[in-house]
Coordinates of C-alpha atoms in Angstrom, one line a residue:
M1 CA 98.5 64.0 120.4
K2 CA 101.5 63.6 118.2
T3 CA 103.0 66.3 116.1
S4 CA 102.6 64.0 113.1
D5 CA 98.8 64.1 113.6
F6 CA 98.9 67.6 112.1
N7 CA 101.0 66.9 109.0
F8 CA 99.4 67.7 105.7
E9 CA 100.5 68.3 102.2
L10 CA 100.5 71.9 100.9
P11 CA 101.7 72.1 97.3
Q12 CA 104.2 75.0 96.9
E13 CA 102.4 76.3 93.8
L14 CA 99.3 77.0 95.8
I15 CA 101.0 79.3 98.3
A16 CA 100.3 82.9 97.2
Q17 CA 103.5 84.9 97.0
D18 CA 102.0 88.3 96.3
P19 CA 98.9 90.0 97.8
L20 CA 95.9 90.9 95.7
E21 CA 95.3 94.5 95.0
D22 CA 91.9 94.2 96.5
R23 CA 92.2 92.5 99.9
S24 CA 88.6 91.5 100.0
S25 CA 88.9 89.5 96.7
S26 CA 90.9 86.8 98.4
R27 CA 89.4 83.3 98.7
L28 CA 87.3 82.3 101.7
L29 CA 86.7 78.6 102.6
I30 CA 83.4 78.0 104.4
V31 CA 83.0 74.7 106.4
D32 CA 79.6 73.7 107.7
K33 CA 80.2 72.2 111.1
K34 CA 77.0 70.3 111.0
T35 CA 77.3 68.6 107.6
G36 CA 81.0 68.9 107.1
E37 CA 80.3 70.4 103.7
W38 CA 83.0 72.7 102.2
K39 CA 82.2 75.8 100.1
H40 CA 84.5 78.1 98.2
E41 CA 83.7 81.8 98.5
V42 CA 85.2 85.3 98.0
F43 CA 86.2 86.9 101.3
R44 CA 84.0 89.9 101.0
N45 CA 81.0 87.5 101.2
I46 CA 81.9 86.8 104.8
I47 CA 79.2 89.3 105.6
D48 CA 76.6 86.8 104.4
Y49 CA 77.6 84.5 107.3
L50 CA 77.4 87.2 110.1
K51 CA 74.2 88.0 112.0
P52 CA 72.9 91.1 113.8
G53 CA 74.0 91.0 117.4
D54 CA 77.2 89.0 116.7
C55 CA 80.4 90.4 118.1
M56 CA 83.5 90.1 115.9
V57 CA 86.8 90.4 117.7
L58 CA 89.8 91.8 115.9
N59 CA 93.5 92.0 117.0
D60 CA 94.7 95.5 116.4
S61 CA 98.4 94.8 117.0
R62 CA 100.7 96.4 114.5
V63 CA 103.7 94.6 113.0
I64 CA 107.1 96.3 113.4
P65 CA 109.7 95.8 110.7
A66 CA 111.5 93.5 113.1
R67 CA 114.0 91.9 110.7
L68 CA 117.4 93.7 110.5
F69 CA 120.4 92.8 108.4
G70 CA 123.8 94.0 109.6
R71 CA 127.5 93.2 109.9
K72 CA 129.7 92.3 112.9
A73 CA 131.7 95.5 113.5
V74 CA 135.1 93.7 113.9
T75 CA 134.9 91.0 111.2
G76 CA 132.2 92.3 108.8
A77 CA 130.4 88.9 109.0
H78 CA 126.7 89.1 107.9
I79 CA 124.3 88.9 110.9
E80 CA 120.5 88.8 110.9
F81 CA 118.4 90.1 113.8
L82 CA 114.7 89.4 114.5
L83 CA 113.4 91.6 117.3
I84 CA 111.1 89.7 119.6
K85 CA 110.1 92.2 122.3
R86 CA 111.3 95.4 124.0
L87 CA 112.5 94.6 127.5
E88 CA 113.2 98.1 128.7
G89 CA 114.2 101.3 127.0
D90 CA 116.6 100.4 124.1
V91 CA 117.1 96.8 125.3
W92 CA 115.4 94.1 123.3
E93 CA 115.1 90.3 123.3
T94 CA 116.3 89.3 119.9
M95 CA 116.9 86.2 117.8
V96 CA 120.2 86.3 115.9
R97 CA 121.6 84.3 113.1
P98 CA 124.1 82.8 112.9
G99 CA 124.2 82.8 116.7
K100 CA 127.6 81.2 117.1
R101 CA 129.3 84.3 115.6
L102 CA 128.0 86.6 118.4
K103 CA 129.3 86.7 121.9
E104 CA 128.7 89.1 124.8
G105 CA 130.3 92.4 124.1
D106 CA 130.1 92.1 120.3
T107 CA 128.7 95.0 118.2
V108 CA 126.6 94.7 115.1
V109 CA 126.1 97.7 112.7
F110 CA 123.2 98.2 110.4
D111 CA 124.2 101.2 108.3
S112 CA 127.3 102.5 106.6
E113 CA 127.7 105.4 109.0
H114 CA 127.5 103.2 112.1
L115 CA 124.6 105.4 113.4
F116 CA 122.4 102.4 114.1
Q117 CA 124.1 99.6 116.0
A118 CA 123.4 96.9 118.6
H119 CA 125.6 95.7 121.5
I120 CA 125.2 92.0 122.6
L121 CA 124.6 92.0 126.4
G122 CA 124.4 88.2 126.6
F123 CA 121.7 85.5 126.5
Q124 CA 118.1 86.5 127.4
D125 CA 116.8 82.9 127.3
P126 CA 119.4 80.2 126.6
D127 CA 116.6 77.6 126.0
K128 CA 115.1 79.7 123.3
G129 CA 118.5 80.9 122.0
T130 CA 117.5 84.6 122.2
R131 CA 120.0 87.3 123.0
K132 CA 119.6 90.5 125.1
V133 CA 120.8 93.4 123.0
R134 CA 121.1 97.2 123.5
F135 CA 120.6 99.5 120.5
E136 CA 122.5 102.7 120.0
Y137 CA 121.3 105.2 117.4
E138 CA 120.7 108.8 116.5
G139 CA 117.2 110.1 116.2
I140 CA 114.0 108.1 117.0
F141 CA 114.3 104.4 117.3
M142 CA 111.1 103.4 115.5
E143 CA 111.8 105.8 112.7
R144 CA 115.2 104.3 112.2
L145 CA 113.7 100.8 112.4
E146 CA 111.1 101.8 109.7
E147 CA 114.0 103.0 107.5
L148 CA 116.3 100.0 107.9
G149 CA 114.1 97.1 109.0
S150 CA 112.2 94.6 106.9
M151 CA 108.9 92.9 107.6
P152 CA 109.4 89.4 109.2
L153 CA 107.5 87.4 106.5
P154 CA 106.7 83.7 107.0
P155 CA 109.4 81.4 105.6
Y156 CA 107.1 80.1 102.9
I157 CA 106.8 83.7 101.4
T158 CA 109.9 84.2 99.1
H159 CA 108.9 87.3 97.1
Q160 CA 110.0 90.7 98.3
L161 CA 107.3 92.8 99.9
E162 CA 107.1 96.1 98.0
D163 CA 104.6 97.8 100.3
K164 CA 105.1 97.2 104.1
N165 CA 101.5 98.2 104.7
R166 CA 100.3 95.1 102.9
Y167 CA 101.6 93.0 105.9
Q168 CA 99.4 95.1 108.2
T169 CA 95.7 94.9 108.9
V170 CA 93.8 98.0 108.0
Y171 CA 92.9 98.4 111.6
A172 CA 96.4 97.9 113.0
K173 CA 97.0 100.4 115.8
H174 CA 99.4 99.3 118.6
S175 CA 103.0 98.5 117.5
G176 CA 104.7 95.4 118.9
S177 CA 104.1 92.3 116.8
A178 CA 106.9 90.3 115.3
A179 CA 104.4 88.9 112.7
A180 CA 101.0 89.9 111.4
P181 CA 97.7 88.5 112.8
T182 CA 97.2 87.2 109.2
A183 CA 93.5 86.2 109.4
G184 CA 92.5 89.9 109.4
L185 CA 94.6 90.9 106.4
H186 CA 91.6 90.5 104.0
F187 CA 89.3 93.1 105.6
T188 CA 89.0 96.5 104.0
P189 CA 87.6 99.7 105.7
E190 CA 84.6 99.5 103.4
L191 CA 83.9 95.9 104.3
L192 CA 84.2 96.6 108.0
E193 CA 81.7 99.5 107.6
E194 CA 79.3 97.2 105.8
I195 CA 79.6 94.7 108.7
K196 CA 78.8 97.3 111.3
T197 CA 75.8 98.5 109.2
E198 CA 74.5 94.9 109.4
G199 CA 74.3 95.3 113.2
V200 CA 77.5 93.3 114.0
E201 CA 79.5 94.7 117.0
I202 CA 83.2 95.0 116.5
A203 CA 85.5 94.7 119.5
H204 CA 89.3 95.2 119.4
V205 CA 91.9 93.4 121.5
T206 CA 95.7 93.7 121.4
L207 CA 98.0 90.7 121.3
H208 CA 101.6 91.2 120.1
V209 CA 102.6 88.1 118.2
G210 CA 105.9 86.8 119.5
L211 CA 108.6 84.2 119.1
G212 CA 106.4 81.1 118.9
T213 CA 105.3 82.1 115.4
F214 CA 108.9 81.4 114.1
R215 CA 109.8 78.5 116.3
P216 CA 109.1 75.0 114.9
V217 CA 107.5 72.4 117.1
K218 CA 110.3 69.8 117.5
A219 CA 108.7 67.6 120.2
D220 CA 107.0 64.4 119.1
D221 CA 104.2 64.9 121.6
I222 CA 102.8 68.4 121.4
L223 CA 102.3 68.5 125.2
D224 CA 106.1 68.5 125.5
H225 CA 106.4 71.7 123.5
H226 CA 107.3 74.7 125.5
M227 CA 104.9 77.6 124.7
H228 CA 106.3 81.1 124.7
S229 CA 104.5 84.1 126.4
E230 CA 102.9 87.0 124.6
F231 CA 101.7 90.4 125.7
Y232 CA 97.9 91.0 125.4
R233 CA 95.5 93.7 126.6
I234 CA 91.7 94.1 126.5
E235 CA 90.2 97.5 127.3
A236 CA 87.2 97.4 129.7
S237 CA 84.9 98.8 127.0
E238 CA 85.9 96.1 124.5
A239 CA 85.4 93.3 127.1
E240 CA 82.0 94.7 127.8
K241 CA 81.0 94.3 124.1
I242 CA 82.1 90.7 124.1
N243 CA 80.4 89.9 127.4
R244 CA 77.2 91.6 126.2
A245 CA 77.0 89.5 123.1
K246 CA 77.6 86.3 125.0
E247 CA 75.1 87.1 127.7
S248 CA 72.4 87.9 125.1
G249 CA 72.9 84.6 123.3
H250 CA 74.7 86.0 120.3
R251 CA 77.9 84.7 118.8
V252 CA 81.4 85.9 119.6
I253 CA 83.5 85.5 116.4
C254 CA 87.2 85.8 116.9
V255 CA 89.2 86.7 113.7
G256 CA 92.2 84.4 113.8
T257 CA 94.0 82.5 116.5
T258 CA 95.6 85.6 118.1
S259 CA 92.2 87.1 118.9
C260 CA 90.8 83.7 120.0
R261 CA 93.6 83.0 122.5
T262 CA 93.4 86.5 123.9
V263 CA 89.7 86.2 124.6
E264 CA 90.2 82.6 126.0
S265 CA 93.1 83.7 128.2
A266 CA 91.1 86.6 129.7
A267 CA 87.9 84.7 130.4
D268 CA 86.9 83.2 133.8
E269 CA 85.5 79.7 134.3
N270 CA 82.1 81.0 133.2
G271 CA 83.4 82.4 130.0
K272 CA 83.1 86.0 131.1
L273 CA 85.9 88.5 130.5
K274 CA 87.3 90.0 133.7

């Protein structure tokens, strides 16, 4: 398959720049696999397409405010960081821009008092262009990140995000994603309770969205594209919910590609989660 096979036109004016006050009022497109018919709905009506015994799988990863804007300590040049994943302790794999301005041993500061800064240790992965950096700070790292960092919004969203929680699912729990599992953004606590009341089982998995979300596919043949790795985890109790639904002939409905690839990666040749 060629990358060009996936090209399509998306008018800029149809890209929503600001979230609706009511998450569940967003649009929902229903596609009938048998007839190919399309139908426009409101997201809260997704409950009409679920059946008792179904198992709906949600990714409960929480987005960290992974984008940091700082200055090179010596020259004052503007530098942008995107945290990809924690390697150990205060050492992170990080995308930097512009990368040519940073060399091993350089320091980047993110506040006027120089109480939150990063030291460039070298390349983490030269092929991906990521750097290995060590943060130095006062206080608790995640609290400082919440204070100074910004949400890593997709490049097609240009409006400033006023409320960081609007780029989190209402069930986000485990911090670690560099981007939101966006398919779940439209659920509300009330809608999830209604879905449970209808007899639908809800299982949670955790996949921390990583570098691949921000890397364009440059290869002409998609098989030549190097895929990045991501951390995922499925608790035994949640795997049992998914296995039970499948074994009893009910549907397993993954919300978004992150949940789907987590379940697919953990399944054996018979489709059972190990």
